[in-house]
mmCIF file of C-alpha atoms and ligand atoms in Angstrom:
data_model
loop_
_atom_site.group_PDB
_atom_site.id
_atom_site.type_symbol
_atom_site.label_atom_id
_atom_site.label_comp_id
_atom_site.label_asym_id
_atom_site.label_seq_id
_atom_site.Cartn_x
_atom_site.Cartn_y
_atom_site.Cartn_z
ATOM 1 C CA MET P 1 -10.640 -0.064 17.292
ATOM 2 C CA ALA P 2 -8.403 -2.948 15.413
ATOM 3 C CA LEU P 3 -7.227 -3.490 12.093
ATOM 4 C CA ARG P 4 -9.453 -5.703 9.742
ATOM 5 C CA TYR P 5 -7.727 -7.423 6.303
ATOM 6 C CA ALA P 6 -8.160 -10.019 3.726
ATOM 7 C CA ILE P 7 -5.577 -11.496 1.605
ATOM 8 C CA LEU P 8 -7.593 -11.074 -1.584
ATOM 9 C CA SER P 9 -4.654 -13.324 -3.801
ATOM 10 C CA SER P 10 -1.498 -14.198 -3.352
ATOM 11 C CA GLY P 11 1.391 -15.853 -5.592
ATOM 12 C CA SER P 12 3.555 -15.007 -9.097
ATOM 13 C CA SER P 13 0.570 -14.517 -10.951
ATOM 14 C CA GLY P 14 -1.009 -11.574 -8.698
ATOM 15 C CA ASN P 15 -0.564 -10.260 -4.962
ATOM 16 C CA CYS P 16 -3.582 -7.800 -3.209
ATOM 17 C CA LEU P 17 -4.145 -7.141 0.683
ATOM 18 C CA TRP P 18 -7.223 -5.166 1.839
ATOM 19 C CA VAL P 19 -6.985 -3.636 4.972
ATOM 20 C CA GLN P 20 -9.318 -1.447 7.154
ATOM 21 C CA GLY P 21 -8.763 0.549 10.054
ATOM 22 C CA GLY P 22 -8.143 3.995 11.364
ATOM 23 C CA GLY P 23 -11.264 5.291 9.218
ATOM 24 C CA VAL P 24 -9.860 4.413 5.923
ATOM 25 C CA GLU P 25 -9.636 1.293 3.894
ATOM 26 C CA ILE P 26 -6.186 0.519 1.768
ATOM 27 C CA LEU P 27 -5.158 -2.198 -0.201
ATOM 28 C CA VAL P 28 -1.274 -3.349 -0.380
ATOM 29 C CA ASP P 29 -0.404 -4.709 -3.460
ATOM 30 C CA CYS P 30 -2.860 -4.645 -6.537
ATOM 31 C CA GLY P 31 -1.536 -7.425 -8.814
ATOM 32 C CA LEU P 32 -4.428 -8.033 -10.637
ATOM 33 C CA SER P 33 -6.571 -6.367 -13.071
ATOM 34 C CA ALA P 34 -9.245 -3.781 -10.805
ATOM 35 C CA ARG P 35 -12.038 -5.808 -12.126
ATOM 36 C CA ARG P 36 -10.769 -8.629 -10.237
ATOM 37 C CA ILE P 37 -9.718 -7.107 -7.376
ATOM 38 C CA GLY P 38 -13.197 -5.410 -7.001
ATOM 39 C CA GLU P 39 -14.877 -8.862 -7.499
ATOM 40 C CA ARG P 40 -12.301 -10.380 -4.569
ATOM 41 C CA LEU P 41 -13.008 -7.945 -2.588
ATOM 42 C CA ALA P 42 -17.378 -8.131 -2.814
ATOM 43 C CA ALA P 43 -16.551 -11.940 -2.321
ATOM 44 C CA VAL P 44 -15.383 -10.573 1.366
ATOM 45 C CA GLY P 45 -18.118 -8.009 1.785
ATOM 46 C CA GLY P 46 -15.744 -5.027 0.649
ATOM 47 C CA ASP P 47 -16.288 -2.514 -1.917
ATOM 48 C CA LEU P 48 -13.046 -1.235 -4.065
ATOM 49 C CA ARG P 49 -15.133 2.360 -3.743
ATOM 50 C CA ASN P 50 -14.347 2.383 -0.363
ATOM 51 C CA VAL P 51 -10.729 1.927 -0.680
ATOM 52 C CA GLN P 52 -8.624 5.654 -0.525
ATOM 53 C CA ALA P 53 -5.246 4.303 -1.572
ATOM 54 C CA VAL P 54 -3.018 1.377 -2.255
ATOM 55 C CA VAL P 55 0.752 0.918 -0.834
ATOM 56 C CA CYS P 56 2.879 -0.659 -3.554
ATOM 57 C CA THR P 57 5.760 -3.323 -2.309
ATOM 58 C CA HIS P 58 7.958 -3.075 -5.277
ATOM 59 C CA GLY P 59 7.489 -2.774 -8.982
ATOM 60 C CA HIS P 60 6.966 -6.179 -10.219
ATOM 61 C CA GLY P 61 3.593 -6.902 -12.483
ATOM 62 C CA ASP P 62 2.229 -9.241 -10.013
ATOM 63 C CA HIS P 63 1.980 -6.400 -7.287
ATOM 64 C CA VAL P 64 1.736 -3.595 -9.492
ATOM 65 C CA ALA P 65 -0.528 -4.509 -12.429
ATOM 66 C CA GLY P 66 -3.890 -3.096 -11.431
ATOM 67 C CA ALA P 67 -2.706 0.659 -9.986
ATOM 68 C CA ALA P 68 -3.182 2.431 -13.149
ATOM 69 C CA VAL P 69 -6.967 1.692 -13.346
ATOM 70 C CA LEU P 70 -7.609 1.488 -10.106
ATOM 71 C CA ALA P 71 -6.154 5.094 -9.823
ATOM 72 C CA ARG P 72 -8.247 6.667 -12.721
ATOM 73 C CA ARG P 73 -11.075 5.121 -12.219
ATOM 74 C CA TYR P 74 -11.660 4.488 -8.413
ATOM 75 C CA GLY P 75 -9.462 7.686 -7.897
ATOM 76 C CA LEU P 76 -6.987 5.538 -5.435
ATOM 77 C CA GLU P 77 -3.834 7.391 -4.062
ATOM 78 C CA VAL P 78 -0.935 5.180 -4.933
ATOM 79 C CA HIS P 79 2.428 5.244 -2.492
ATOM 80 C CA GLY P 80 5.292 3.213 -3.312
ATOM 81 C CA SER P 81 9.265 3.797 -4.242
ATOM 82 C CA ALA P 82 10.026 6.092 -7.250
ATOM 83 C CA GLY P 83 11.474 2.585 -8.550
ATOM 84 C CA THR P 84 7.978 0.994 -7.491
ATOM 85 C CA LEU P 85 6.183 3.814 -9.501
ATOM 86 C CA ARG P 86 8.457 4.029 -12.531
ATOM 87 C CA HIS P 87 7.336 0.273 -13.041
ATOM 88 C CA ILE P 88 3.453 0.992 -13.128
ATOM 89 C CA ARG P 89 2.264 0.670 -16.868
ATOM 90 C CA GLY P 90 -1.270 1.951 -18.437
ATOM 91 C CA GLU P 91 -0.671 6.162 -17.964
ATOM 92 C CA PRO P 92 -1.631 6.677 -14.087
ATOM 93 C CA PRO P 93 -2.715 9.782 -13.547
ATOM 94 C CA PRO P 94 0.550 12.056 -11.736
ATOM 95 C CA GLU P 95 -1.247 13.516 -9.237
ATOM 96 C CA ARG P 96 -2.744 10.211 -7.650
ATOM 97 C CA LEU P 97 1.187 8.859 -7.591
ATOM 98 C CA HIS P 98 2.878 9.315 -4.006
ATOM 99 C CA PRO P 99 6.529 8.489 -3.848
ATOM 100 C CA VAL P 100 8.178 7.839 -0.581
ATOM 101 C CA GLY P 101 11.383 6.626 0.761
ATOM 102 C CA VAL P 102 11.670 2.769 1.065
ATOM 103 C CA ARG P 103 12.714 3.334 5.193
ATOM 104 C CA ASP P 104 9.471 6.176 5.312
ATOM 105 C CA ARG P 105 6.428 6.130 7.703
ATOM 106 C CA PHE P 106 3.672 8.107 6.793
ATOM 107 C CA ARG P 107 -0.188 8.281 7.134
ATOM 108 C CA ILE P 108 -3.156 7.034 5.196
ATOM 109 C CA GLY P 109 -5.908 8.667 7.289
ATOM 110 C CA GLY P 110 -5.636 7.077 10.616
ATOM 111 C CA LEU P 111 -3.044 4.407 9.603
ATOM 112 C CA GLU P 112 0.302 4.383 9.848
ATOM 113 C CA ILE P 113 2.475 3.082 7.072
ATOM 114 C CA ARG P 114 6.084 1.874 7.911
ATOM 115 C CA LEU P 115 8.153 0.315 5.254
ATOM 116 C CA ALA P 116 11.696 -0.824 5.325
ATOM 117 C CA PRO P 117 14.017 -2.021 2.249
ATOM 118 C CA THR P 118 13.930 -5.645 1.356
ATOM 119 C CA PRO P 119 16.284 -7.286 -0.793
ATOM 120 C CA HIS P 120 14.541 -8.528 -4.312
ATOM 121 C CA ASP P 121 15.498 -8.077 -8.024
ATOM 122 C CA ALA P 122 13.157 -4.397 -8.045
ATOM 123 C CA VAL P 123 14.740 -1.049 -6.926
ATOM 124 C CA GLY P 124 13.048 0.556 -4.125
ATOM 125 C CA SER P 125 11.546 -3.160 -2.787
ATOM 126 C CA CYS P 126 10.376 -2.758 0.796
ATOM 127 C CA SER P 127 8.047 -4.484 3.199
ATOM 128 C CA VAL P 128 5.187 -3.360 5.078
ATOM 129 C CA VAL P 129 4.099 -2.874 8.431
ATOM 130 C CA VAL P 130 0.472 -0.928 8.547
ATOM 131 C CA ALA P 131 -0.540 0.095 12.325
ATOM 132 C CA ASP P 132 -3.916 1.847 13.546
ATOM 133 C CA GLY P 133 -2.686 2.707 17.210
ATOM 134 C CA GLU P 134 -3.737 -0.821 18.152
ATOM 135 C CA THR P 135 -2.830 -3.484 16.407
ATOM 136 C CA SER P 136 -0.029 -4.075 13.467
ATOM 137 C CA LEU P 137 -0.468 -5.757 10.477
ATOM 138 C CA GLY P 138 3.285 -7.272 8.350
ATOM 139 C CA VAL P 139 3.759 -7.994 5.166
ATOM 140 C CA VAL P 140 7.081 -9.390 3.245
ATOM 141 C CA THR P 141 6.902 -11.545 0.375
ATOM 142 C CA ASP P 142 9.551 -11.256 -2.980
ATOM 143 C CA LEU P 143 12.406 -11.528 0.071
ATOM 144 C CA GLY P 144 15.676 -12.650 -1.176
ATOM 145 C CA LYS P 145 16.789 -13.838 2.351
ATOM 146 C CA PRO P 146 16.345 -12.663 6.130
ATOM 147 C CA THR P 147 17.498 -9.712 6.973
ATOM 148 C CA GLU P 148 18.191 -8.154 10.323
ATOM 149 C CA THR P 149 16.617 -4.622 8.974
ATOM 150 C CA VAL P 150 13.460 -6.710 8.158
ATOM 151 C CA ARG P 151 13.423 -8.417 11.103
ATOM 152 C CA LYS P 152 13.401 -5.427 13.336
ATOM 153 C CA HIS P 153 10.927 -3.992 10.977
ATOM 154 C CA LEU P 154 8.344 -6.798 11.285
ATOM 155 C CA GLU P 155 9.104 -7.253 15.440
ATOM 156 C CA GLY P 156 6.054 -7.117 17.544
ATOM 157 C CA VAL P 157 3.157 -7.088 14.922
ATOM 158 C CA ASP P 158 -0.414 -8.653 15.828
ATOM 159 C CA ALA P 159 -0.348 -10.155 12.549
ATOM 160 C CA LEU P 160 2.257 -11.470 9.848
ATOM 161 C CA VAL P 161 2.040 -12.181 5.742
ATOM 162 C CA LEU P 162 4.724 -14.504 5.349
ATOM 163 C CA GLU P 163 6.213 -15.146 1.653
ATOM 164 C CA MET P 164 7.029 -19.199 1.909
ATOM 165 C CA ASN P 165 7.883 -19.376 -1.863
ATOM 166 C CA HIS P 166 9.525 -22.704 -2.564
ATOM 167 C CA ASP P 167 10.687 -25.968 -1.002
ATOM 168 C CA ARG P 168 14.370 -25.917 -2.407
ATOM 169 C CA GLN P 169 14.298 -29.124 -3.643
ATOM 170 C CA MET P 170 11.075 -28.727 -5.975
ATOM 171 C CA LEU P 171 12.763 -25.777 -7.824
ATOM 172 C CA ILE P 172 15.926 -27.977 -7.830
ATOM 173 C CA ASP P 173 14.116 -30.740 -9.583
ATOM 174 C CA GLY P 174 11.441 -29.024 -11.182
ATOM 175 C CA PRO P 175 10.783 -27.458 -14.816
ATOM 176 C CA TYR P 176 12.277 -24.110 -14.464
ATOM 177 C CA PRO P 177 14.724 -23.177 -16.921
ATOM 178 C CA GLU P 178 18.571 -22.985 -14.254
ATOM 179 C CA MET P 179 18.866 -19.153 -14.944
ATOM 180 C CA LEU P 180 15.204 -18.391 -13.761
ATOM 181 C CA LYS P 181 15.799 -21.202 -10.821
ATOM 182 C CA ARG P 182 18.962 -19.245 -9.847
ATOM 183 C CA ARG P 183 17.134 -16.150 -9.827
ATOM 184 C CA ILE P 184 14.838 -17.648 -7.672
ATOM 185 C CA ALA P 185 16.964 -19.116 -4.753
ATOM 186 C CA GLY P 186 19.512 -16.057 -5.482
ATOM 187 C CA ASP P 187 19.908 -13.376 -2.748
ATOM 188 C CA LEU P 188 17.653 -10.558 -4.741
ATOM 189 C CA GLY P 189 14.775 -13.778 -5.249
ATOM 190 C CA HIS P 190 12.480 -15.446 -2.693
ATOM 191 C CA LEU P 191 12.138 -17.061 0.343
ATOM 192 C CA SER P 192 12.676 -20.774 0.438
ATOM 193 C CA ASN P 193 10.836 -22.236 3.350
ATOM 194 C CA ASP P 194 13.668 -23.107 5.243
ATOM 195 C CA GLN P 195 14.458 -19.331 5.091
ATOM 196 C CA SER P 196 10.816 -18.286 5.890
ATOM 197 C CA ALA P 197 10.935 -20.573 9.054
ATOM 198 C CA GLU P 198 14.218 -19.303 9.610
ATOM 199 C CA LEU P 199 12.929 -15.787 9.948
ATOM 200 C CA LEU P 200 9.632 -16.802 11.365
ATOM 201 C CA ALA P 201 11.129 -18.088 14.363
ATOM 202 C CA GLN P 202 12.890 -14.966 15.224
ATOM 203 C CA LEU P 203 9.313 -13.466 15.044
ATOM 204 C CA LEU P 204 7.744 -15.486 16.732
ATOM 205 C CA HIS P 205 5.960 -14.052 19.917
ATOM 206 C CA PRO P 206 2.897 -14.784 22.157
ATOM 207 C CA GLY P 207 1.182 -11.571 21.027
ATOM 208 C CA LEU P 208 1.360 -12.998 17.181
ATOM 209 C CA GLN P 209 -2.749 -13.952 16.579
ATOM 210 C CA GLN P 210 -2.352 -14.499 12.956
ATOM 211 C CA LEU P 211 0.232 -16.326 10.257
ATOM 212 C CA ALA P 212 -0.305 -16.088 7.226
ATOM 213 C CA LEU P 213 2.103 -18.362 4.744
ATOM 214 C CA ALA P 214 2.290 -16.295 1.119
ATOM 215 C CA HIS P 215 3.361 -16.181 -2.494
ATOM 216 C CA LEU P 216 3.770 -19.718 -2.246
ATOM 217 C CA SER P 217 5.420 -20.907 -6.003
ATOM 218 C CA GLU P 218 2.688 -23.320 -7.862
ATOM 219 C CA HIS P 219 5.165 -25.045 -9.466
ATOM 220 C CA ASN P 220 7.996 -25.320 -6.494
ATOM 221 C CA ASN P 221 6.138 -25.719 -3.245
ATOM 222 C CA LEU P 222 3.038 -27.200 -1.802
ATOM 223 C CA PRO P 223 0.709 -26.008 0.505
ATOM 224 C CA GLU P 224 1.111 -28.788 3.049
ATOM 225 C CA ILE P 225 4.767 -28.621 3.131
ATOM 226 C CA ALA P 226 4.583 -25.117 3.744
ATOM 227 C CA ARG P 227 2.139 -25.365 6.181
ATOM 228 C CA ASP P 228 4.279 -28.501 8.040
ATOM 229 C CA THR P 229 7.406 -26.395 7.981
ATOM 230 C CA ALA P 230 5.315 -23.513 9.707
ATOM 231 C CA GLY P 231 3.645 -25.828 12.127
ATOM 232 C CA GLU P 232 7.100 -27.379 13.254
ATOM 233 C CA VAL P 233 8.065 -23.699 14.025
ATOM 234 C CA LEU P 234 5.498 -22.882 15.904
ATOM 235 C CA ALA P 235 5.225 -26.502 17.862
ATOM 236 C CA ASN P 236 9.404 -25.543 18.726
ATOM 237 C CA ALA P 237 8.056 -22.097 20.278
ATOM 238 C CA ALA P 238 4.673 -23.872 21.905
ATOM 239 C CA LEU P 239 2.998 -20.905 20.612
ATOM 240 C CA SER P 240 -0.376 -21.323 18.364
ATOM 241 C CA PRO P 241 -1.385 -18.593 16.385
ATOM 242 C CA ASN P 242 -4.405 -19.025 13.896
ATOM 243 C CA LEU P 243 -2.467 -20.427 10.640
ATOM 244 C CA VAL P 244 -3.615 -20.412 6.669
ATOM 245 C CA VAL P 245 -1.468 -20.533 3.437
ATOM 246 C CA ALA P 246 -2.790 -17.777 1.297
ATOM 247 C CA GLU P 247 -4.266 -18.528 -2.201
ATOM 248 C CA GLN P 248 -3.721 -17.782 -5.405
ATOM 249 C CA HIS P 249 -6.986 -18.176 -7.086
ATOM 250 C CA ARG P 250 -9.660 -17.348 -4.248
ATOM 251 C CA PRO P 251 -9.417 -14.744 -1.515
ATOM 252 C CA GLY P 252 -8.930 -16.151 2.234
ATOM 253 C CA GLU P 253 -11.016 -14.933 5.452
ATOM 254 C CA PRO P 254 -11.461 -12.160 6.817
ATOM 255 C CA VAL P 255 -9.594 -11.118 9.893
ATOM 256 C CA LEU P 256 -10.389 -9.274 12.643
ATOM 257 C CA LEU P 257 -7.390 -8.809 14.902
ATOM 258 C CA ARG P 258 -7.670 -8.236 19.087
ATOM 259 C CA THR P 259 -7.041 -5.154 20.322
ATOM 260 C CA ARG P 260 -4.236 -6.103 22.832
ATOM 261 C CA ARG P 261 -4.710 -5.544 26.912
ATOM 262 C CA LYS P 262 -3.653 -2.589 28.215
ATOM 263 C CA GLY P 263 0.260 -2.931 29.102
ATOM 264 C CA GLN P 264 0.339 -6.114 27.032
ATOM 265 C CA LEU P 265 3.692 -4.995 24.559
ATOM 266 C CA GLY P 266 3.348 -8.269 22.290
ATOM 267 C CA LEU P 267 6.860 -9.046 23.250
ATOM 268 C CA PRO P 268 7.941 -12.139 25.183
ATOM 269 C CA PHE P 269 7.980 -12.042 28.876
HETATM 270 ZN ZN1 ZN C 301 6.016 -11.450 -6.314
HETATM 271 ZN ZN1 ZN C 302 8.617 -9.594 -7.142
#
């Protein structure tokens, strides 16, 4: 079997991704209310009552806001670093919280979850790879700068959800206070389109089936700029994975990954 997933929401007002595979269903991040997550999931044909767990990348509200209610009302097991779990508000039931290390590998049902640390202004922030033995999905947002650790972590995935937060010039010219601009552009902030393009160029490989540009700023970016920036990288590499721009206010189409042919490792050849 192969992974199936849908981006339910992406951006600074809430991030949530649904993944089905290995006999289970999980979320990566839950930065919307549980009710909203349930609505978005239903809109793509899923049901929150079938979801067993959530893996949280870091403790900012746009990634963990729904965690306490999901754990209490729907019985979801919440996995995240100690730094992440500390930031969950609303008194989640302690028995549902599972602290993990930012370099850990662990299993949820038939899924393997692999983490790697990311530079961001939240303690214990990480990128996530979800794999079912046949296919894999990598998720990295809220990344201050591309690092070798992150590049290695995401190497060879079949699907990639990659932050393309802001256009550098739009951020400079935009409405945010100077301090916030510096935070976003800094090494513990978010990836600019150019930084994201640099990382994408390193991660591209012929086996990449799906590429989603994620966590776009609503004030400091435009979907067209993000799409064109990524499109140029893809054209230079003569590769054409399916390219989408993840949205804040509506869920994306569910994606079913194709199982690789035997012997195809998804590495350049
Ligand atoms: Zn975020
Ligand atoms: Zn963040």
